[in-house]
Coordinates of C-alpha atoms in Angstrom, one line a residue:
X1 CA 0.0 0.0 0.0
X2 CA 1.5 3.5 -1.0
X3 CA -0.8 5.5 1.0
X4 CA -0.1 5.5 4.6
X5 CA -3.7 6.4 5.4
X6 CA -5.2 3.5 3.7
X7 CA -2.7 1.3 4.9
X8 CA -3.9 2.2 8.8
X9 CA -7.0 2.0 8.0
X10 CA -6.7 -1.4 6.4
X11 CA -5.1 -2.5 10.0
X12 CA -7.8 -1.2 12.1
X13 CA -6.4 1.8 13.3
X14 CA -7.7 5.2 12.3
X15 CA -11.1 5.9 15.0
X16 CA -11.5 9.4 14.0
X17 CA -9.6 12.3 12.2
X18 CA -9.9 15.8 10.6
X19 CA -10.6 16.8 7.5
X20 CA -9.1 13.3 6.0
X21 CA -8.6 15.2 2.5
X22 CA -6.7 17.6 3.5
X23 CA -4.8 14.9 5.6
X24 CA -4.0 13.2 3.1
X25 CA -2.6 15.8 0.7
X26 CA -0.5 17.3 3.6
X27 CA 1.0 13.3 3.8
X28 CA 1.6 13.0 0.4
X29 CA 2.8 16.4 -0.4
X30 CA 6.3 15.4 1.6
X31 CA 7.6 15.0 5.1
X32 CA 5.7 16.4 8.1
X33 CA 6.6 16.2 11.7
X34 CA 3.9 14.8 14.2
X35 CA 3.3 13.9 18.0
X36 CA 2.1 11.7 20.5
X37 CA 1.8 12.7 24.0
X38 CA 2.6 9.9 26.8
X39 CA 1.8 10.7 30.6
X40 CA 3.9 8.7 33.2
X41 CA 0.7 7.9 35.2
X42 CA 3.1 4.1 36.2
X43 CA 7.0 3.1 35.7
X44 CA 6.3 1.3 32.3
X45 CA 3.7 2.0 29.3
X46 CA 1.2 -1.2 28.7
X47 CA 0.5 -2.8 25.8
X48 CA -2.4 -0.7 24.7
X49 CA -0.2 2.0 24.0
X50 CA 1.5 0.3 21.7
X51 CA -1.2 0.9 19.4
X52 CA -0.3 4.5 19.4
X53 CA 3.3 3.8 19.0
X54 CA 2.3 1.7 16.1
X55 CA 1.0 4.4 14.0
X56 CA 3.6 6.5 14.9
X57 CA 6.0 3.8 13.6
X58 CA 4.1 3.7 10.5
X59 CA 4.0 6.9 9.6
X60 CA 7.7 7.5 10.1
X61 CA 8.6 4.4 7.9
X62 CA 6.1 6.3 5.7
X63 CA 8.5 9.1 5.5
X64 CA 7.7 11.4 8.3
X65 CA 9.2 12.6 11.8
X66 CA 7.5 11.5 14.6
X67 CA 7.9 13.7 18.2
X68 CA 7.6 11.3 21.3
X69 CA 6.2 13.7 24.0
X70 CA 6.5 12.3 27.7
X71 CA 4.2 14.3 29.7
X72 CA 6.6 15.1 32.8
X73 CA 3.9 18.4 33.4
X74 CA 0.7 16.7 32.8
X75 CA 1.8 14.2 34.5
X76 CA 2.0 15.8 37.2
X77 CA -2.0 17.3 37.6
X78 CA -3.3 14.1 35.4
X79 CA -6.0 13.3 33.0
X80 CA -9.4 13.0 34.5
X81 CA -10.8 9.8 34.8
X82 CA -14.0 8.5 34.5
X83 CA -14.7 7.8 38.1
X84 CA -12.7 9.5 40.8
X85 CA -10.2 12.1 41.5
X86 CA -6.4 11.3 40.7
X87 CA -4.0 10.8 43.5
X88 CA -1.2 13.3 43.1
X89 CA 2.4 11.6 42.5
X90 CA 5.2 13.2 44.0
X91 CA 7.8 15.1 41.7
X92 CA 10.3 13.1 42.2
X93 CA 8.1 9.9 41.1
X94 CA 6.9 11.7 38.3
X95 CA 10.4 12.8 37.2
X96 CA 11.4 9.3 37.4
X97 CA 8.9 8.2 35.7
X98 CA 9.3 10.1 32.5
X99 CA 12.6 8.8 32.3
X100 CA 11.5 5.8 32.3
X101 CA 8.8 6.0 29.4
X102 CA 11.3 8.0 27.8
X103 CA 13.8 5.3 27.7
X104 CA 11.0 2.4 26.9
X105 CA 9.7 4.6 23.7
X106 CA 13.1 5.9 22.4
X107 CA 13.3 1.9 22.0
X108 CA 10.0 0.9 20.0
X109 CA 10.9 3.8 17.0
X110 CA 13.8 5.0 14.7
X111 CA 16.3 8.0 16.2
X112 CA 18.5 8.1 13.6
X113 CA 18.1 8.5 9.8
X114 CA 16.3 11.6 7.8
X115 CA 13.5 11.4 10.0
X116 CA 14.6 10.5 13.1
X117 CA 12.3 10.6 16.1
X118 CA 12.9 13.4 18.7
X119 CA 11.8 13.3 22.4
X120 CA 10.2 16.0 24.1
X121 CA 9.1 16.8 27.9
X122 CA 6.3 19.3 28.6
X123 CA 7.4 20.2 31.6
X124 CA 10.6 22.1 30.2
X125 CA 7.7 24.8 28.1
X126 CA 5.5 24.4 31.1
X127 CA 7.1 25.2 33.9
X128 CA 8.3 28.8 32.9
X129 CA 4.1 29.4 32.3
X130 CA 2.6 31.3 35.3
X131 CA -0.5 32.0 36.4
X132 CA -1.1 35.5 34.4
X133 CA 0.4 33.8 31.5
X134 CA -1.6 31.0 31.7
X135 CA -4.6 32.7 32.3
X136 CA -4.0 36.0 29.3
X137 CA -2.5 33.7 26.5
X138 CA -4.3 30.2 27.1
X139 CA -7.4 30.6 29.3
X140 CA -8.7 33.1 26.8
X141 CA -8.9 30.8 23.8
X142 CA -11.4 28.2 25.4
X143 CA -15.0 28.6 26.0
X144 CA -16.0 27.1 29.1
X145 CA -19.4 25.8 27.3
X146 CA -17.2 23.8 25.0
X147 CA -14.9 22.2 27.8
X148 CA -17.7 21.5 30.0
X149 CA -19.3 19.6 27.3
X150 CA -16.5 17.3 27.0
X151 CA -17.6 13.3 27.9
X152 CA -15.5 12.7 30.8
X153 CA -16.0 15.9 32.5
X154 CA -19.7 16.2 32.0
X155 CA -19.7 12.7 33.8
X156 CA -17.5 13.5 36.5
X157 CA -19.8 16.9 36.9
X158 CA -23.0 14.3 37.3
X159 CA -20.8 12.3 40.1
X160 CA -21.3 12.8 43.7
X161 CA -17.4 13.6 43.8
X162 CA -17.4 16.2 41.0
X163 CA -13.9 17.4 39.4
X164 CA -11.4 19.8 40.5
X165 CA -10.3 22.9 39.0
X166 CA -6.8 20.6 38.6
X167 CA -8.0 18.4 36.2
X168 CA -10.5 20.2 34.8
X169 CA -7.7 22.2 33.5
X170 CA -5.4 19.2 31.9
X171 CA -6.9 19.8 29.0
X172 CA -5.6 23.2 28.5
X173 CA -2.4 22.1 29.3
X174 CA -2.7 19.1 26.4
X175 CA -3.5 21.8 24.2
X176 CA -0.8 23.9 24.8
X177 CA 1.4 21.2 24.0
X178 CA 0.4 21.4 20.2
X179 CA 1.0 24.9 20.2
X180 CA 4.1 24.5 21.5
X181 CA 5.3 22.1 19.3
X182 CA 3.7 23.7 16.0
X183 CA 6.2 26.5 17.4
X184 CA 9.6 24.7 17.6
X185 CA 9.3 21.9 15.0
X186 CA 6.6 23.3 12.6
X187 CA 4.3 20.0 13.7
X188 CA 0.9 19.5 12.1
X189 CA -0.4 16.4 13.4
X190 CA -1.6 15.0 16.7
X191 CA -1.9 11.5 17.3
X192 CA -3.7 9.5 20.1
X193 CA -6.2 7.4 21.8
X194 CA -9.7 7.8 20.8
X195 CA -10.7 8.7 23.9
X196 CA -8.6 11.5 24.0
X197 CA -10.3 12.7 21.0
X198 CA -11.6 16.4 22.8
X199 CA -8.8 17.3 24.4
X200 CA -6.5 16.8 20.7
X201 CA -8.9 18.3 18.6
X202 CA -8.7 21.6 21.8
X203 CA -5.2 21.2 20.9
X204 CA -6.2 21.8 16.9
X205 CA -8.5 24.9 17.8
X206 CA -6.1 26.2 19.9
X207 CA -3.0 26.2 16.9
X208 CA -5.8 27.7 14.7
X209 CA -6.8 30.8 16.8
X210 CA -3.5 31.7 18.2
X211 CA -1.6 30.8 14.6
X212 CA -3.9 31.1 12.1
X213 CA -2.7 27.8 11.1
X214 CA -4.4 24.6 9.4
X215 CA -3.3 21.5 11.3
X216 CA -4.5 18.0 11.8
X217 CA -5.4 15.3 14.7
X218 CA -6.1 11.4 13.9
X219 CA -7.1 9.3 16.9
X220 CA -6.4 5.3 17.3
X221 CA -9.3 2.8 18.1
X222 CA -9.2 1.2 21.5
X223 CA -8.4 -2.3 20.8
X224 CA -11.7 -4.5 22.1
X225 CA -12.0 -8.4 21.4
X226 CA -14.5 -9.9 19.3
X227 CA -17.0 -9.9 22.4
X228 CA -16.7 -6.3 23.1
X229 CA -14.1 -6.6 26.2
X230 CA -11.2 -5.0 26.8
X231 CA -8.5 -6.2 25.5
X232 CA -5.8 -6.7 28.1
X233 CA -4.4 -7.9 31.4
X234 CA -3.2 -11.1 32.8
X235 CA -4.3 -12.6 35.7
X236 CA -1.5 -10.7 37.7
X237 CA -2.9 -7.3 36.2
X238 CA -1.8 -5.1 33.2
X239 CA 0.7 -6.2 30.3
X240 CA 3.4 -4.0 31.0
X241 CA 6.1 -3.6 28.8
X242 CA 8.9 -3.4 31.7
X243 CA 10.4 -6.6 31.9
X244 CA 10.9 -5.9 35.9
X245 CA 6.7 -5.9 35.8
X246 CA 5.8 -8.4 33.7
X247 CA 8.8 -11.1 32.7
X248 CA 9.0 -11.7 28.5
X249 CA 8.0 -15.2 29.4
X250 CA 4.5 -13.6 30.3
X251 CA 4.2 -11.5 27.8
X252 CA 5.1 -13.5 25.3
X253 CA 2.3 -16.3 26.7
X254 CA -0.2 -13.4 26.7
X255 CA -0.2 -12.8 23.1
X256 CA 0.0 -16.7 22.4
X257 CA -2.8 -17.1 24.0
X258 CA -4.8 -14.8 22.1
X259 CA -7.9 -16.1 20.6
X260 CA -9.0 -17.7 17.3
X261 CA -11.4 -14.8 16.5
X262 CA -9.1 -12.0 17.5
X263 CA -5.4 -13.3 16.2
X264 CA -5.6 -11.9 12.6
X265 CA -6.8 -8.4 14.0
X266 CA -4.3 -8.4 16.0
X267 CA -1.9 -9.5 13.6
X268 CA -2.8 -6.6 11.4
X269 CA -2.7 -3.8 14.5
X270 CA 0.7 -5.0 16.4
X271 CA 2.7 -6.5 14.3
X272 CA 4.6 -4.9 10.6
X273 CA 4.1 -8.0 8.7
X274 CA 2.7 -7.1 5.3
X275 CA -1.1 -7.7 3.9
X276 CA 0.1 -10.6 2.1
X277 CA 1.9 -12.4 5.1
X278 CA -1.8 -11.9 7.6
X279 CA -3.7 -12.9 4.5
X280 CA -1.8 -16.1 4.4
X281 CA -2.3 -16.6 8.1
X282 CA -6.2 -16.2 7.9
X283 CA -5.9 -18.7 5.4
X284 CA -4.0 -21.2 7.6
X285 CA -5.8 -20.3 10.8
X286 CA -9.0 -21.1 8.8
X287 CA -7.5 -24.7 7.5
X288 CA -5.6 -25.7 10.8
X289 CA -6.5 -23.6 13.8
X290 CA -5.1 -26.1 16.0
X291 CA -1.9 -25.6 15.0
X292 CA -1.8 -22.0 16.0
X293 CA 0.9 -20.3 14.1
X294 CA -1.3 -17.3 13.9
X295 CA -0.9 -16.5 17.6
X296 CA 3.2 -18.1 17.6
X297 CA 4.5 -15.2 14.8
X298 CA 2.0 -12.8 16.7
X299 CA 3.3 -13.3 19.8
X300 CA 7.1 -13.6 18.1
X301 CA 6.2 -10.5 16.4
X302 CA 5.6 -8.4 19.3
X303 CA 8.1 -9.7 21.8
X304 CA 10.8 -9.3 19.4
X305 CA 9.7 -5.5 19.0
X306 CA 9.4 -4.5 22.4
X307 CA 11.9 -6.9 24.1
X308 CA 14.1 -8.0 21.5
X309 CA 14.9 -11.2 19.8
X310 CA 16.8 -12.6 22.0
X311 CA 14.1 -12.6 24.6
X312 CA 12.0 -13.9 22.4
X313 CA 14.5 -17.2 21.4
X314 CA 15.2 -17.6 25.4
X315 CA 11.5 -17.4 26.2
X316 CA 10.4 -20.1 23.1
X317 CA 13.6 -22.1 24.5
X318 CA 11.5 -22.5 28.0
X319 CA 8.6 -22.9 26.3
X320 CA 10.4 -26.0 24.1
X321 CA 11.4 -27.3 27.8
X322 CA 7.8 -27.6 29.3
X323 CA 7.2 -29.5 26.4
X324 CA 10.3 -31.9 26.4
X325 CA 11.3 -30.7 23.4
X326 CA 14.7 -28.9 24.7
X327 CA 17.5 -29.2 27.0
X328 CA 17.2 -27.1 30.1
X329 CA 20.2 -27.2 31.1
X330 CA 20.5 -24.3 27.8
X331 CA 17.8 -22.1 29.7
X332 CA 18.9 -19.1 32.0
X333 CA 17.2 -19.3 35.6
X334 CA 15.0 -16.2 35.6
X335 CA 13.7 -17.4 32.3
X336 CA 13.3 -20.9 33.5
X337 CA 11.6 -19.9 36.8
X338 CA 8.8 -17.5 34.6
X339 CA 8.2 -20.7 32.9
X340 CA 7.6 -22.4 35.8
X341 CA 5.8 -20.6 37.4
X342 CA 2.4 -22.3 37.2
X343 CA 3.6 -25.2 37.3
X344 CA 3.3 -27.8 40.9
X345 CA 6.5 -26.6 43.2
X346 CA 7.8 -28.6 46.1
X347 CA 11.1 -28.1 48.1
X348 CA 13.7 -30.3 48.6
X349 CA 17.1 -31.5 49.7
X350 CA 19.9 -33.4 47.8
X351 CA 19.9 -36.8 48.5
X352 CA 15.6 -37.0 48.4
X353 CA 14.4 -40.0 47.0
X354 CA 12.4 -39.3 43.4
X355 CA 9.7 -41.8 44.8
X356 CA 9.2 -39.4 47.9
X357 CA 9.4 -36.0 45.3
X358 CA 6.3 -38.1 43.2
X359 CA 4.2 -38.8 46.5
X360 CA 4.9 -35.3 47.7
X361 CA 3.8 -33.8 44.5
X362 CA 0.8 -35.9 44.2
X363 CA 1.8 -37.9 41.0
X364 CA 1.1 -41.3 43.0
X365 CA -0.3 -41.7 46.2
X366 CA 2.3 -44.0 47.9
X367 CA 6.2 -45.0 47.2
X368 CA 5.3 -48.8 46.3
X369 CA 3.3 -46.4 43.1
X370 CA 6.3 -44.5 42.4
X371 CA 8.8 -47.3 43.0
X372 CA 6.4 -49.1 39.5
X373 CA 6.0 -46.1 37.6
X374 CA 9.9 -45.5 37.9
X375 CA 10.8 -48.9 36.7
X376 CA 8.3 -48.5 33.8
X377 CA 10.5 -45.8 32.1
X378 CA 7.1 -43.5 33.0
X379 CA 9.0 -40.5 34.9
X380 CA 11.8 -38.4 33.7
X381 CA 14.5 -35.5 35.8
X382 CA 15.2 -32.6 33.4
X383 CA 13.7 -34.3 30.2
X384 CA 15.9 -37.1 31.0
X385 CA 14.4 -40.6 31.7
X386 CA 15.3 -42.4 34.9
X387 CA 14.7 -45.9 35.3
X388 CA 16.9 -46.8 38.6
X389 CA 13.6 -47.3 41.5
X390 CA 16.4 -45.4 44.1
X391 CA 17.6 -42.6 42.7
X392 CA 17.8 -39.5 44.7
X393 CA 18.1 -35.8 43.6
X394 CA 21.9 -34.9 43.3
X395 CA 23.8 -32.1 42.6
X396 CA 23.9 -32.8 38.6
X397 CA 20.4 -32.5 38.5
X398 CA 19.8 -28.8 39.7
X399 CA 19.6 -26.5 36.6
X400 CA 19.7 -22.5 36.1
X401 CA 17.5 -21.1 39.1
X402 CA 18.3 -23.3 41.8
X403 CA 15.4 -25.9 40.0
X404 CA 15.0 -29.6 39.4
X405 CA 12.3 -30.6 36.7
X406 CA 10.3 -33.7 37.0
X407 CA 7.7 -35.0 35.0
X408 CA 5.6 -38.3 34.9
X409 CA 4.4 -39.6 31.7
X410 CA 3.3 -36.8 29.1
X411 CA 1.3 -34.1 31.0
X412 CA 2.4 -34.5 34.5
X413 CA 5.1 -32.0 35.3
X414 CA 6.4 -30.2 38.3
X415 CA 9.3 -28.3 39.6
X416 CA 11.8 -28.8 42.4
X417 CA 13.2 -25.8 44.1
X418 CA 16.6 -26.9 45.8
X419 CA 17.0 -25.7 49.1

């Protein structure tokens, strides 16, 4: 596809935009500079945002210059929510965290080349803006009909808690930001969630009044599965993209387990790979579902983008492991203990008998059991049969992580933590 706007909208990505003609030209006509603003509201970005960073990728491959804004000002007063006041973060958290999502984003797009990305932090325009100021150059420009009509604050104005001046205010601050940045880098797009779509298009009026000048917002769609949910979180909470929150292991078995009716969506949103490359994958998903190579290159696709391939070889290497297919003794312990992690756990010394480590596990109910299923060849130590009825854990047998894997017969599989 040669035009960037049909190719996001072919992936499922455009919600709602300006004038889309006049979009359009301004793409084509050559290379524009746009932004996306990121608020450090935790220590990592989540996988949703990815879908902005997505299009930001897109459209810089496309030709143009993305800006990465990290909100370290509007971070600190905070977006309002739909239900309830925001708790105030220190300055010193919110400081740290903008380093932090500045670090995570500067690794998800290009910073070097003709259009290499740039980062930004409001807080170094924003902080020199005082009260007069605020109130004589900003304030003026925004109709208090207008922002009280906006979704989110006419809810919060309904609640029995209401909405501070604070917040109610963020959105003159988000608006600024475009200003700002139409300023020092000439930039003519805004990009973001869609249900940030009042606060960008402020942003839009706000260029246009003060500037007199013509500029554009597009807002992403917030990714739902087929049944209307959310799209997220793993039974320990959100997908972050720190690897400190949520290990590559988990993240890599969150997109694998993605279902049928959602994979080749999600295919087309997270991942690069081509129209022809998804097309091929409905086609297989549609032939041989059970195979699920759809969800194995989505999840390869978007672990090897946000943690890099060789996160994503270590984590399919402990995956190959649970499944007897590899060699653990070639997996590294933090790895190997993600992988783990949901599987039966007992501890034990060197020198305990395996029949004991199968009755204590629950695999038979008594060592006279175990003693049988030993002899039968039906119980293996690190994907390694055993047949001798007294073997004992020894030191040979403990692998990366302090762990000892034992599994009976083909499904039955537990871990040993040496201690």
């Amino acid at each position: 596809m040669t035009d960037i706007l049909e190719e996001l909208q072919w992936r499922g990505l455009i919600a709602q935009h300006s004038d889309i003609n006049e979009l359009r030209k301004a793409l084509n006509e050559g290379s524009i500079s746009f932004y996306c603003g990121f608020d450090p509201t935790a220590a990592s970005l989540h996988h949703g945002h990815l879908v902005a960073v997505k299009m930001m990728r897109h459209l810089q491959m496309a030709g143009h210059r993305p800006i990465v804004l990290v909100g370290g000002a509007t971070g600190l007063i905070g977006d309002p929510r739909p239900k309830g006041e925001r708790s105030l973060n220190t300055r010193e958290t919110v400081a740290e965290w903008t380093q932090a999502l500045r670090s995570q984003l500067e690794s998800l797009l290009d910073f070097e080349g003709p259009n290499a990305a740039i980062t930004v932090n409001n807080l170094d325009w924003t902080k020199e803006l005082s009260a007069i100021d605020f109130l004589r150059d900003l304030g003026k420009h925004f109709r208090m009909g207008t922002m009280l009509s906006k979704d989110i604050v006419a809810r919060r104005l309904q609640s029995d808690e209401g909405i501070s001046f604070t917040e109610f205010s963020y959105q003159i601050l988000q608006a600024n930001d475009y200003l700002e940045l139409y300023r020092r880098y000439n930039c003519t797009l805004e990009l973001g969630g869609n249900d940030q779509w009042g606060n960008i298009v402020g942003g839009m009026d706000l260029v246009r009044k003060v500037e007199g000048a013509s500029v554009h917002v597009l807002t992403n769609q917030l990714i739902t599965k087929s049944d209307g949910t959310k799209f997220g979180k793993t039974e320990g909470g959100a997908v972050w993209l720190n690897p400190q929150m949520l290990s590559p292991y988990k993240f890599y078995q969150f997109w694998l387990n993605t279902a049928d009716a959602d994979v080749i969506r999600m295919l087309k949103v997270f991942t690069f790979l081509s129209k022809e490359r998804i097309e091929e994958l409905e086609v297989e998903l549609a032939e041989r579902a059970y195979a699920r190579e759809a969800q194995r290159v989505l999840a390869d696709e978007v672990t090897t983008w946000v943690h890099g391939a060789q996160a994503t070889a270590r984590v399919k290497d402990a995956s190959a492991v649970l499944f007897g297919k590899k060699d653990p003794v070639d997996v590294d312990g933090e790895t190997l203990r993600d992988a783990v992690a949901e599987l039966p756990l007992v501890n034990a010394s060197l020198g305990t008998s395996l029949q004991d480590v199968l009755v204590d596990l629950g695999f038979e109910k008594g060592r006279g059991a175990a003693r049988r299923t030993i002899a039968a060849g039906g119980v293996s130590i690190n994907n390694v049969k055993v047949d001798d009825e007294e073997r004992v854990l020894n030191a040979e047998d403990i692998l990366a992580g302090e762990l000892i894997l034992v599994r009976k017969g083909r499904k039955n599989m537990a871990a040993i933590r040496v201690g």
